Amino acid sequence: MVPYTILSNKPWRGGIDFKTSAARLAHFETFIALVRDRDTGSVHVDPDTGRPRVHYTPSAFDRAHALEGILALCRLCHASGAREIHPFLPEVEPFIRQVAKKNNDDDKEEESRAVPDLAFEAWLDGVRAVGSRTIAHSPFASAHQMGSCRMGSHPGEGVVDGRGRAWEARSLFVADASVFPSASGVNPMVTNMAIADWIARGVAKELAKGE
């Protein structure tokens, strides 16, 4: 992840804190928790400009799912031997691993990872308690939108049929992620390529027949 993208989401505690903490992170990796949201927002036409206006706030149900994803990522980072874990939640301090080395023996550090880390478990409990209250103020982003022109077996079920042809404009075909019947919940590239290939082959067959 490019540094300026992820560091812009770091909880803000002041300019000096940001500069010093960013300068310390010479070797860091970032991960995101993907949530297939259950609840929706709304889109309406602005009465003054005529442009679409989008209103969306993650529901309590979807925020709880996001928090579970963050906790799981923290466990993965801890199991991988991360020295510091920053969940990027407001009011949550990072976890700093206390590494016990003896005689500069790296094996001792590996052994310490296998022992239950009570301090880490206590920190996770704190993340859950504080995060359930502050996650609504954390950065959320949306990507890989799917299903806005979904496939359906009849016009009341979707915008296009099983071959990507629009029900209301039979010369129009749609061949991208918008025809997914529902959001896949993960990056949709392979599925998107397969569906686009399927629809394109169908169009080619109709063109070959002169339709």
CSV table of C-alpha atoms in Angstrom, one decimal:
chain,number,residue,atom,x,y,z
A,1,MET,CA,0.0,0.0,0.0
A,2,VAL,CA,1.4,3.4,-1.0
A,3,PRO,CA,2.3,5.3,2.2
A,4,TYR,CA,0.4,8.5,1.5
A,5,THR,CA,-2.8,6.5,0.9
A,6,ILE,CA,-2.7,4.6,4.2
A,7,LEU,CA,-1.1,7.3,6.4
A,8,SER,CA,-3.8,9.7,5.5
A,9,ASN,CA,-6.2,7.4,7.4
A,10,LYS,CA,-4.1,7.4,10.5
A,11,PRO,CA,-6.0,8.8,13.5
A,12,TRP,CA,-5.1,12.5,13.9
A,13,ARG,CA,-3.5,13.5,17.2
A,14,GLY,CA,-1.6,16.5,15.9
A,15,GLY,CA,1.1,17.4,13.4
A,16,ILE,CA,4.1,16.5,15.5
A,17,ASP,CA,2.7,13.1,16.5
A,18,PHE,CA,1.9,12.3,12.9
A,19,LYS,CA,5.4,13.3,11.6
A,20,THR,CA,7.3,11.4,14.3
A,21,SER,CA,5.2,8.3,14.1
A,22,ALA,CA,5.3,8.2,10.3
A,23,ALA,CA,9.1,8.7,10.4
A,24,ARG,CA,9.4,5.7,12.7
A,25,LEU,CA,7.5,3.4,10.4
A,26,ALA,CA,10.3,2.6,8.0
A,27,HIS,CA,9.1,-1.0,7.6
A,28,PHE,CA,5.3,-1.4,7.8
A,29,GLU,CA,2.6,-3.2,6.0
A,30,THR,CA,-1.1,-2.4,5.9
A,31,PHE,CA,-4.2,-4.5,5.5
A,32,ILE,CA,-7.9,-3.7,5.1
A,33,ALA,CA,-11.0,-5.5,6.4
A,34,LEU,CA,-13.5,-6.0,3.5
A,35,VAL,CA,-17.1,-5.9,4.5
A,36,ARG,CA,-20.0,-7.1,2.4
A,37,ASP,CA,-22.5,-4.6,3.8
A,38,ARG,CA,-26.0,-5.8,4.5
A,39,ASP,CA,-27.7,-2.5,4.8
A,40,THR,CA,-28.1,0.3,2.2
A,41,GLY,CA,-28.2,4.0,1.8
A,42,SER,CA,-30.3,6.1,-0.6
A,43,VAL,CA,-29.9,8.1,-3.8
A,44,HIS,CA,-32.2,11.0,-4.7
A,45,VAL,CA,-32.2,13.9,-7.2
A,46,ASP,CA,-31.0,17.2,-5.8
A,47,PRO,CA,-34.0,19.6,-6.3
A,48,ASP,CA,-31.7,22.5,-7.0
A,49,THR,CA,-29.1,21.0,-9.3
A,50,GLY,CA,-30.8,17.9,-10.6
A,51,ARG,CA,-27.7,15.9,-9.8
A,52,PRO,CA,-27.8,12.6,-7.8
A,53,ARG,CA,-27.2,12.9,-4.1
A,54,VAL,CA,-25.9,9.8,-2.2
A,55,HIS,CA,-26.6,9.3,1.5
A,56,TYR,CA,-24.9,6.4,3.1
A,57,THR,CA,-23.8,5.7,6.7
A,58,PRO,CA,-22.7,2.1,7.7
A,59,SER,CA,-25.3,0.6,9.9
A,60,ALA,CA,-24.6,-0.8,13.4
A,61,PHE,CA,-24.8,-4.3,12.0
A,62,ASP,CA,-22.2,-3.5,9.3
A,63,ARG,CA,-20.0,-1.6,11.6
A,64,ALA,CA,-19.9,-4.6,13.9
A,65,HIS,CA,-18.8,-6.8,11.0
A,66,ALA,CA,-16.0,-4.3,10.1
A,67,LEU,CA,-14.8,-4.3,13.7
A,68,GLU,CA,-14.6,-8.1,13.7
A,69,GLY,CA,-12.5,-7.9,10.5
A,70,ILE,CA,-10.1,-5.4,12.2
A,71,LEU,CA,-9.8,-7.7,15.3
A,72,ALA,CA,-9.0,-10.6,13.0
A,73,LEU,CA,-6.3,-8.6,11.2
A,74,CYS,CA,-4.8,-7.6,14.5
A,75,ARG,CA,-4.5,-11.3,15.4
A,76,LEU,CA,-2.9,-12.1,12.0
A,77,CYS,CA,-0.4,-9.3,12.5
A,78,HIS,CA,0.4,-10.5,16.0
A,79,ALA,CA,0.9,-14.1,14.8
A,80,SER,CA,3.2,-12.9,12.1
A,81,GLY,CA,5.4,-11.2,14.7
A,82,ALA,CA,4.5,-7.6,14.2
A,83,ARG,CA,6.3,-5.4,16.7
A,84,GLU,CA,3.6,-2.7,16.6
A,85,ILE,CA,-0.1,-3.0,15.6
A,86,HIS,CA,-2.0,0.1,14.8
A,87,PRO,CA,-5.7,-0.6,14.2
A,88,PHE,CA,-6.3,3.0,13.0
A,89,LEU,CA,-9.4,3.5,15.3
A,90,PRO,CA,-9.9,6.8,17.1
A,91,GLU,CA,-8.9,6.7,20.8
A,92,VAL,CA,-7.2,3.3,20.4
A,93,GLU,CA,-3.5,3.2,21.2
A,94,PRO,CA,-1.3,0.8,19.2
A,95,PHE,CA,-0.2,-2.5,20.7
A,96,ILE,CA,3.6,-2.6,21.3
A,97,ARG,CA,5.0,-6.1,21.6
A,98,GLN,CA,7.5,-6.7,24.4
A,99,VAL,CA,10.1,-9.0,22.8
A,100,ALA,CA,12.2,-10.9,25.2
A,101,LYS,CA,15.5,-11.9,23.7
A,102,LYS,CA,18.2,-13.8,25.6
A,103,ASN,CA,21.8,-13.8,24.4
A,104,ASN,CA,20.7,-12.4,21.1
A,105,ASP,CA,19.2,-15.7,20.3
A,106,ASP,CA,16.5,-15.2,17.6
A,107,ASP,CA,14.9,-18.6,18.6
A,108,LYS,CA,13.9,-17.1,21.9
A,109,GLU,CA,11.8,-14.6,20.1
A,110,GLU,CA,10.1,-17.3,18.0
A,111,GLU,CA,9.4,-19.3,21.1
A,112,SER,CA,7.8,-16.2,22.7
A,113,ARG,CA,5.2,-16.0,19.9
A,114,ALA,CA,3.9,-19.4,20.6
A,115,VAL,CA,3.1,-18.6,24.3
A,116,PRO,CA,-0.3,-17.0,24.9
A,117,ASP,CA,0.2,-13.2,25.0
A,118,LEU,CA,-2.1,-12.1,27.9
A,119,ALA,CA,-1.2,-8.4,27.3
A,120,PHE,CA,-2.2,-8.7,23.6
A,121,GLU,CA,-5.5,-10.4,24.6
A,122,ALA,CA,-6.3,-7.6,27.1
A,123,TRP,CA,-5.4,-5.0,24.4
A,124,LEU,CA,-7.8,-6.7,22.0
A,125,ASP,CA,-10.6,-6.5,24.6
A,126,GLY,CA,-9.9,-2.8,24.8
A,127,VAL,CA,-10.0,-2.5,21.0
A,128,ARG,CA,-13.4,-4.2,20.9
A,129,ALA,CA,-14.8,-2.0,23.7
A,130,VAL,CA,-13.5,1.3,22.4
A,131,GLY,CA,-13.9,0.3,18.7
A,132,SER,CA,-17.6,-0.5,19.1
A,133,ARG,CA,-18.1,3.1,20.1
A,134,THR,CA,-15.6,4.9,17.8
A,135,ILE,CA,-15.6,2.9,14.6
A,136,ALA,CA,-18.4,5.1,13.2
A,137,HIS,CA,-15.8,7.9,13.1
A,138,SER,CA,-13.2,5.7,11.3
A,139,PRO,CA,-12.4,6.0,7.6
A,140,PHE,CA,-14.7,3.9,5.3
A,141,ALA,CA,-14.2,3.5,1.6
A,142,SER,CA,-16.2,1.9,-1.1
A,143,ALA,CA,-14.8,0.0,-4.1
A,144,HIS,CA,-15.7,-2.7,-6.7
A,145,GLN,CA,-19.3,-1.7,-6.8
A,146,MET,CA,-21.5,-4.5,-8.1
A,147,GLY,CA,-25.1,-5.4,-8.9
A,148,SER,CA,-26.5,-2.0,-9.9
A,149,CYS,CA,-27.8,-3.5,-13.2
A,150,ARG,CA,-28.1,-7.0,-12.0
A,151,MET,CA,-29.1,-10.1,-14.0
A,152,GLY,CA,-32.5,-11.6,-13.5
A,153,SER,CA,-34.8,-14.2,-15.0
A,154,HIS,CA,-37.5,-11.6,-15.6
A,155,PRO,CA,-37.8,-7.8,-15.7
A,156,GLY,CA,-39.1,-7.6,-12.2
A,157,GLU,CA,-36.0,-9.3,-10.9
A,158,GLY,CA,-33.2,-7.5,-12.7
A,159,VAL,CA,-32.1,-5.0,-15.4
A,160,VAL,CA,-30.6,-7.5,-17.8
A,161,ASP,CA,-31.3,-11.2,-18.7
A,162,GLY,CA,-28.9,-14.1,-18.3
A,163,ARG,CA,-27.0,-13.0,-21.4
A,164,GLY,CA,-26.6,-9.4,-20.4
A,165,ARG,CA,-29.3,-8.0,-22.7
A,166,ALA,CA,-31.3,-5.2,-21.1
A,167,TRP,CA,-35.0,-6.1,-20.6
A,168,GLU,CA,-36.2,-2.6,-21.6
A,169,ALA,CA,-33.8,-2.0,-24.5
A,170,ARG,CA,-33.1,-5.2,-26.4
A,171,SER,CA,-30.3,-3.8,-28.5
A,172,LEU,CA,-28.4,-2.9,-25.3
A,173,PHE,CA,-26.0,-5.3,-23.6
A,174,VAL,CA,-24.2,-4.7,-20.3
A,175,ALA,CA,-21.0,-6.6,-19.6
A,176,ASP,CA,-19.4,-5.5,-16.4
A,177,ALA,CA,-19.6,-5.9,-12.6
A,178,SER,CA,-23.0,-4.1,-12.5
A,179,VAL,CA,-24.7,-7.3,-13.9
A,180,PHE,CA,-23.7,-9.4,-10.8
A,181,PRO,CA,-26.9,-10.7,-9.1
A,182,SER,CA,-25.3,-9.6,-5.8
A,183,ALA,CA,-22.0,-8.3,-4.5
A,184,SER,CA,-19.4,-11.0,-4.2
A,185,GLY,CA,-17.9,-9.6,-1.1
A,186,VAL,CA,-14.3,-9.8,-2.5
A,187,ASN,CA,-12.4,-8.3,-5.4
A,188,PRO,CA,-14.4,-9.4,-8.4
A,189,MET,CA,-11.9,-9.4,-11.2
A,190,VAL,CA,-11.9,-13.1,-12.2
A,191,THR,CA,-15.7,-13.3,-12.0
A,192,ASN,CA,-16.1,-10.0,-13.9
A,193,MET,CA,-13.8,-11.3,-16.7
A,194,ALA,CA,-15.8,-14.6,-16.9
A,195,ILE,CA,-19.2,-12.9,-17.1
A,196,ALA,CA,-17.9,-10.3,-19.7
A,197,ASP,CA,-16.5,-13.2,-21.8
A,198,TRP,CA,-19.8,-15.0,-21.6
A,199,ILE,CA,-21.8,-12.0,-22.6
A,200,ALA,CA,-19.4,-11.1,-25.4
A,201,ARG,CA,-19.5,-14.6,-26.9
A,202,GLY,CA,-23.3,-14.4,-26.9
A,203,VAL,CA,-23.2,-11.0,-28.7
A,204,ALA,CA,-20.8,-12.4,-31.2
A,205,LYS,CA,-23.1,-15.4,-32.0
A,206,GLU,CA,-26.0,-13.1,-32.6
A,207,LEU,CA,-24.0,-10.9,-34.8
A,208,ALA,CA,-22.9,-13.9,-36.8
A,209,LYS,CA,-26.5,-14.8,-37.3
A,210,GLY,CA,-27.3,-11.3,-38.5
A,211,GLU,CA,-29.5,-10.5,-35.5
